[in-house]
mmCIF file of C-alpha atoms in Angstrom:
data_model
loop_
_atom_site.group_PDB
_atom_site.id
_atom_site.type_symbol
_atom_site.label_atom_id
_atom_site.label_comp_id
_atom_site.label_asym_id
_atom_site.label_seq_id
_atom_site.Cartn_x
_atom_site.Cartn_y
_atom_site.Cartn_z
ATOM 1 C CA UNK O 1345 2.652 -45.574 -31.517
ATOM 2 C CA UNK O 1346 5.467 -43.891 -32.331
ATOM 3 C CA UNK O 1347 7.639 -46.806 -32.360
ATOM 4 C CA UNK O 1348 5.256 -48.871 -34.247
ATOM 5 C CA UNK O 1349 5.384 -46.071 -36.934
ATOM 6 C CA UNK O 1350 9.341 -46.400 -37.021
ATOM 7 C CA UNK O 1351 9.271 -49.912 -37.419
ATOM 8 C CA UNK O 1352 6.492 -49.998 -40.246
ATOM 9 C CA UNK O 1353 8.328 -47.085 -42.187
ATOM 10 C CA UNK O 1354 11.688 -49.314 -42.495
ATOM 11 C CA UNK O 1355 9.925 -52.419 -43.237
ATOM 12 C CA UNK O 1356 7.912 -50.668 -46.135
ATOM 13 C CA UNK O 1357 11.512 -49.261 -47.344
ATOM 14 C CA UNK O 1358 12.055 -52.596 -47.562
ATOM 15 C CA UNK O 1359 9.063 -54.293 -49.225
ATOM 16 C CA UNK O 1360 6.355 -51.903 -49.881
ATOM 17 C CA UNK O 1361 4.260 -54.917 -51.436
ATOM 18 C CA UNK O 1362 4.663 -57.203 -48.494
ATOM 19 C CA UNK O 1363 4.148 -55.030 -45.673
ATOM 20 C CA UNK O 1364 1.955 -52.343 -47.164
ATOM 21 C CA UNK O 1365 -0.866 -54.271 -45.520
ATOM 22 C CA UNK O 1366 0.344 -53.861 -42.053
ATOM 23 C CA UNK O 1367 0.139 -50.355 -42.633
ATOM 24 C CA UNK O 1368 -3.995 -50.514 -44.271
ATOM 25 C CA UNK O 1369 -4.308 -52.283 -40.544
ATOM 26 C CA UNK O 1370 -2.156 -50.311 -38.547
ATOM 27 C CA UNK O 1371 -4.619 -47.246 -39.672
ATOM 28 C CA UNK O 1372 -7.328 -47.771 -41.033
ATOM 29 C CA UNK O 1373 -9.948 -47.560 -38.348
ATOM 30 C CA UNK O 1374 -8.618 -44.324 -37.361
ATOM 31 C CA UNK O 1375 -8.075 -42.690 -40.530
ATOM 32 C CA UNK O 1376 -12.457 -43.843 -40.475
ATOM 33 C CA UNK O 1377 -13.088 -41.920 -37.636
ATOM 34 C CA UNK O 1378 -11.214 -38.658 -38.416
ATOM 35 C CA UNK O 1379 -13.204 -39.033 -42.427
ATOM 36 C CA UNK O 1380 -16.263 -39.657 -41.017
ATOM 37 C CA UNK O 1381 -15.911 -36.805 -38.417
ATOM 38 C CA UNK O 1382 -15.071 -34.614 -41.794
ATOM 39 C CA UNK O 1383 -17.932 -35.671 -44.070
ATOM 40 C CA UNK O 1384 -20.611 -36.863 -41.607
ATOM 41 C CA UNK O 1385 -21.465 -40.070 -44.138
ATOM 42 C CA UNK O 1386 -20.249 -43.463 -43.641
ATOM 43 C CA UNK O 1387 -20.420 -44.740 -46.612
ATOM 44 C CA UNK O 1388 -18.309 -41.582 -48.098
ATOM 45 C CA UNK O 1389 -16.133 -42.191 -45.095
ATOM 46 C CA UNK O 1390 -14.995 -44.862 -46.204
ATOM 47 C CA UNK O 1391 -14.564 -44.079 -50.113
ATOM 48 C CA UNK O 1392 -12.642 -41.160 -48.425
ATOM 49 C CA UNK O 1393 -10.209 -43.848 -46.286
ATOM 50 C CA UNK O 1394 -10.153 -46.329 -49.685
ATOM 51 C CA UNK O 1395 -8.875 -43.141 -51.661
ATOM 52 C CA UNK O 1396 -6.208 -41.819 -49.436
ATOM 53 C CA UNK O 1397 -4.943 -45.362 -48.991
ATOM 54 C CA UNK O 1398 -4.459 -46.243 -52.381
ATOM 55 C CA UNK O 1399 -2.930 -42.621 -52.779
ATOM 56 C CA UNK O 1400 -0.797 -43.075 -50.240
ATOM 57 C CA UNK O 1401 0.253 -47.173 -51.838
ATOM 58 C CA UNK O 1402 1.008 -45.250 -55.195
ATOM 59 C CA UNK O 1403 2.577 -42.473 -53.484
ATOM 60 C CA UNK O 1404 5.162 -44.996 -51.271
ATOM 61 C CA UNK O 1405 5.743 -47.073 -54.681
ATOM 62 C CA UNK O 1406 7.097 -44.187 -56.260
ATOM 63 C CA UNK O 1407 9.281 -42.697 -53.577
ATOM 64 C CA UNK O 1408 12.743 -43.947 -53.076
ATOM 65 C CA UNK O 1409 13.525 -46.110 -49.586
ATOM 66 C CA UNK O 1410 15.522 -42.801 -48.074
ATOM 67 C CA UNK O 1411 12.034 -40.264 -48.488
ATOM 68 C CA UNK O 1412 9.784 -43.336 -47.183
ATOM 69 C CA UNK O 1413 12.344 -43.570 -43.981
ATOM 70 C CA UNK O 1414 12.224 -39.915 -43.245
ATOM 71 C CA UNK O 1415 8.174 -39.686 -43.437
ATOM 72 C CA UNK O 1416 5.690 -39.123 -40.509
ATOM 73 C CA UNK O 1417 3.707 -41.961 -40.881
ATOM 74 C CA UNK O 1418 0.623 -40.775 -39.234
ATOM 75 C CA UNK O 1419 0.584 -37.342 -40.008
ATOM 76 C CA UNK O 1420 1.696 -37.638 -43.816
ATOM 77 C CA UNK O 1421 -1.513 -40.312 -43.981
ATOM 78 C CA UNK O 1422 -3.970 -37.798 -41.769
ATOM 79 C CA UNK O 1423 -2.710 -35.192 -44.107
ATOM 80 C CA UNK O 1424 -3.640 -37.338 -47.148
ATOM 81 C CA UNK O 1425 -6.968 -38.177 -45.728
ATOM 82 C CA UNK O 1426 -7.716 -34.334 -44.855
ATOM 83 C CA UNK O 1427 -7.267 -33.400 -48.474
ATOM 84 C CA UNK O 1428 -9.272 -36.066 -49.949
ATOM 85 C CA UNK O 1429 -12.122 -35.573 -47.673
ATOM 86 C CA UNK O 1430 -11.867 -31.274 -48.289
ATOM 87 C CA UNK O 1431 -11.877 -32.824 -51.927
ATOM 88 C CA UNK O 1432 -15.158 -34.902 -51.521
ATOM 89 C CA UNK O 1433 -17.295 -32.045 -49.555
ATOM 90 C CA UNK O 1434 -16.331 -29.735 -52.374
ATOM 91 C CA UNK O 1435 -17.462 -31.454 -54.821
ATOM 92 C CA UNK O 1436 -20.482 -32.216 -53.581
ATOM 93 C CA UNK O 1437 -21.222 -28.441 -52.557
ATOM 94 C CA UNK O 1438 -20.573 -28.393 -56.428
ATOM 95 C CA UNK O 1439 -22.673 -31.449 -57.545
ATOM 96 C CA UNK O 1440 -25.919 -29.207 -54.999
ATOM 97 C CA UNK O 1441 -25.222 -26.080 -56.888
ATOM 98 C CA UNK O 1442 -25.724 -27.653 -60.251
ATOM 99 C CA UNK O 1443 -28.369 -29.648 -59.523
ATOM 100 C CA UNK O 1444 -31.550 -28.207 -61.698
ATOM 101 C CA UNK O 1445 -33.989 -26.299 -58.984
ATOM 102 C CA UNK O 1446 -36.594 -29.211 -59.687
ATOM 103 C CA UNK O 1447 -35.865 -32.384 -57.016
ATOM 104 C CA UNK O 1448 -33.791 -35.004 -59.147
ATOM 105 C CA UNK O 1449 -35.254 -37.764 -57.207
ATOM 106 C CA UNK O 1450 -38.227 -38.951 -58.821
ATOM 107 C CA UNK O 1451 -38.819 -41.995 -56.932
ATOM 108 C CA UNK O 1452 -42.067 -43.074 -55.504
ATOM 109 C CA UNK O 1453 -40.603 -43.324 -52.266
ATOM 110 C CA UNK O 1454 -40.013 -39.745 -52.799
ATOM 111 C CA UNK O 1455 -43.047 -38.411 -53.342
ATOM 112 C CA UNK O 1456 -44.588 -40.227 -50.854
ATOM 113 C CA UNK O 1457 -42.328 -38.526 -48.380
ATOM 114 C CA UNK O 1458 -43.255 -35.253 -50.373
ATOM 115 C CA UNK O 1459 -46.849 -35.929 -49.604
ATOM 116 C CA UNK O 1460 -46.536 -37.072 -46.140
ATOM 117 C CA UNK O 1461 -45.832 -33.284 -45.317
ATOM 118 C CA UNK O 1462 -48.795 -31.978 -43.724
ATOM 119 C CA UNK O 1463 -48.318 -28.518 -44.914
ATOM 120 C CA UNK O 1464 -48.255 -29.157 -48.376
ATOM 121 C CA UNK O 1465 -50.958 -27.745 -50.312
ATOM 122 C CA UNK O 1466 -53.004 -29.838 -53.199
ATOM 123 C CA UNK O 1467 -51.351 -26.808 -55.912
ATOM 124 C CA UNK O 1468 -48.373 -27.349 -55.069
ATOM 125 C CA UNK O 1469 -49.266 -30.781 -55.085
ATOM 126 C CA UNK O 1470 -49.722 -30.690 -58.705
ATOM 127 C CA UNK O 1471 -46.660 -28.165 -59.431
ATOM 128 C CA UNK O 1472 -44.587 -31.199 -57.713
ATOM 129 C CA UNK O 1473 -46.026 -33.353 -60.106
ATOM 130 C CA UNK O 1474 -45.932 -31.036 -63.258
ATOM 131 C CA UNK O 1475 -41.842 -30.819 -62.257
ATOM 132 C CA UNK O 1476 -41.730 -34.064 -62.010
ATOM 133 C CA UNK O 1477 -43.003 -34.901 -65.161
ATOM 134 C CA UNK O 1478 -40.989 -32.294 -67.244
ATOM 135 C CA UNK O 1479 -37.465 -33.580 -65.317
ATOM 136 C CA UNK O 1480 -38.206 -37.304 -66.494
ATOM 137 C CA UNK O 1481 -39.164 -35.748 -69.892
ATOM 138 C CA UNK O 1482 -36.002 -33.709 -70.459
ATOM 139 C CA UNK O 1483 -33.714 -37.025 -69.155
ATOM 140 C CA UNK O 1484 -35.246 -39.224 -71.412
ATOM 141 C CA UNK O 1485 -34.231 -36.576 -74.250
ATOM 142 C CA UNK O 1486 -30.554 -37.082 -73.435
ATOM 143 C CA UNK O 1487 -27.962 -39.028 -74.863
ATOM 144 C CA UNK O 1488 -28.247 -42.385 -73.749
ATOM 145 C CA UNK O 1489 -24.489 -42.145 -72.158
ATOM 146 C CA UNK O 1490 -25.632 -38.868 -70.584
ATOM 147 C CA UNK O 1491 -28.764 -40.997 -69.045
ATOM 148 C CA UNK O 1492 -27.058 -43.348 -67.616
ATOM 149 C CA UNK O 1493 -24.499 -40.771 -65.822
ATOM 150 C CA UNK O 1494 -27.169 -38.875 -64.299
ATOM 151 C CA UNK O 1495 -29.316 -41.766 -63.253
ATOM 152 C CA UNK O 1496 -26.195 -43.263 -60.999
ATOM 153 C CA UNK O 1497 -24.920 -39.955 -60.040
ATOM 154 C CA UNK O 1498 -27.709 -38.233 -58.665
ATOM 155 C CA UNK O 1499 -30.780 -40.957 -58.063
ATOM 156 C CA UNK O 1500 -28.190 -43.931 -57.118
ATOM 157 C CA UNK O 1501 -25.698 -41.345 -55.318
ATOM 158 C CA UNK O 1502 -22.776 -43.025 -57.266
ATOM 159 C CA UNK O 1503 -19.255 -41.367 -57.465
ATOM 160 C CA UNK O 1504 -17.711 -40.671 -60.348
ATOM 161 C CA UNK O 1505 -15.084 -43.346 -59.857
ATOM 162 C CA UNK O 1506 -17.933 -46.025 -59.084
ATOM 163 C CA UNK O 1507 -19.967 -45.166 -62.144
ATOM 164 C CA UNK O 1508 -17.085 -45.602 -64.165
ATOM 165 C CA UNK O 1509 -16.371 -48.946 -62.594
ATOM 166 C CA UNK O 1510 -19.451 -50.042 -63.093
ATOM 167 C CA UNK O 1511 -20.055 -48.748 -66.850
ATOM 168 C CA UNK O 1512 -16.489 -49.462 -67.962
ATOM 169 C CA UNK O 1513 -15.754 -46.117 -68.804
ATOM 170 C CA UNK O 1514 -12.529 -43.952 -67.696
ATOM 171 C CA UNK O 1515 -13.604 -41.191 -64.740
ATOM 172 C CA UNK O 1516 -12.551 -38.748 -66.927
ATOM 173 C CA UNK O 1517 -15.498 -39.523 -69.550
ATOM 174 C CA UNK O 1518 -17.591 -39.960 -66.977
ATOM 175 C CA UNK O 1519 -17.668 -36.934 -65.248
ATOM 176 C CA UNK O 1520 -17.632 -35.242 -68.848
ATOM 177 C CA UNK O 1521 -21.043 -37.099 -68.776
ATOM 178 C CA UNK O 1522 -22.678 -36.007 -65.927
ATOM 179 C CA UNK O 1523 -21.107 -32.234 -66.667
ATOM 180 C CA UNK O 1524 -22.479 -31.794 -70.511
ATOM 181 C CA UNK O 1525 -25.931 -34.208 -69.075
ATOM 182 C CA UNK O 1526 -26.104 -31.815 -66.218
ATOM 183 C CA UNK O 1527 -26.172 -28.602 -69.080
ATOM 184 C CA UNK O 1528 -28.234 -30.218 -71.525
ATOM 185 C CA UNK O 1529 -30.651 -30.833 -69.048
ATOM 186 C CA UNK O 1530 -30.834 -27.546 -67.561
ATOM 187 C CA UNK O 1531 -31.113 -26.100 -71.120
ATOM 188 C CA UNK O 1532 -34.206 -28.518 -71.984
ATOM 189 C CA UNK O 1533 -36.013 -28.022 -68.660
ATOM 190 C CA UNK O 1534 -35.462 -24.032 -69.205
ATOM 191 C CA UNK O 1535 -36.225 -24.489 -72.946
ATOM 192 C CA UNK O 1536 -39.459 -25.605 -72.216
ATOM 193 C CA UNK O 1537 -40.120 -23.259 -69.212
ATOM 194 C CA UNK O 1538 -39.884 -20.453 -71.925
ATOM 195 C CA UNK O 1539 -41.775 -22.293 -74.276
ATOM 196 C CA UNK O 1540 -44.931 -22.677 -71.636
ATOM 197 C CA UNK O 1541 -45.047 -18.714 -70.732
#
């Protein structure tokens, strides 16, 4: 391996365009399994291996041919990966802390799955429901922009990055989105909590 890493490091000091692929080959299965043995998610797996590759492309483009020939291959791109999937778990031990204490899955499927659980009781039955209710309340009160972030970001599980990819909007604007939607939110659900006592 280690001679396969020598030989891809001089031909990307040569061509980093050309032979940048050999390296997204060379690694990218493994660089899977050590992000999925991080984050326990395949599908964040690999937005974790898409990340550190394209870091790592960006990174080689800017460095001169003399750094690129003195880098450890596989342990500068297992290094990259590490940080990117530290990165991804905390933010979403973030995204679970600000999440309002009512569920922000209001899908039938669910409830159902809410219902299916045998201890439930028929009150809290209807608290469910009364939560329900007020969370779909306060989102349709937002900002149509703020909406839309919170719909893809917490029902549809979207990243930041693939929200704005799909809206058209810069990640920056779009996390700014789901931030101030997250607040406003929280502020109309307690709002009306006040407003019932």
């Amino acid at each position: 391996m280690e001679d396969n890493d020598e030989m891809l490091t001089r031909l990307l000091t040569q061509d980093i365009n050309m032979h940048f692929e050999q390296l997204v080959l060379a690694y990218q299965d493994r660089l899977y399994a050590f992000a999925l043995s991080r984050v326990r998610n395949a599908h964040a797996a690999e937005e974790v291996v898409l990340l550190a590759l394209e870091r790592a492309y960006y990174a080689l483009k800017g460095y001169p041919p003399q750094r690129i020939s003195l880098l450890k291959l596989g342990a500068w791109l297992f290094e990259i990966t590490r940080n990117i999937a530290s990165n991804y778990l905390r933010d979403l031990r973030a995204r679970e802390n600000r999440l309002p204490s009512i569920s922000l899955d209001t899908t039938e499927a669910s409830f159902g799955a809410y219902l299916e659980d045998p201890d439930i009781t028929p009150e809290e039955v209807a608290c469910y429901n009364e939560d329900r209710q007020e969370l779909e309340q306060g989102i349709k009160q937002l900002p149509t922009n703020y909406q839309t972030a919170i719909q893809l970001y917490y029902f549809e599980h979207c990243s930041a990055r693939e929200i704005a990819d799909r809206i058209g909007q810069p990640v920056g604007t779009v996390k700014s989105n789901i931030h101030r939607g997250t607040k406003l939110l929280h502020q109309l659900l307690n709002t009306h909590i006040r407003e019932v006592r």
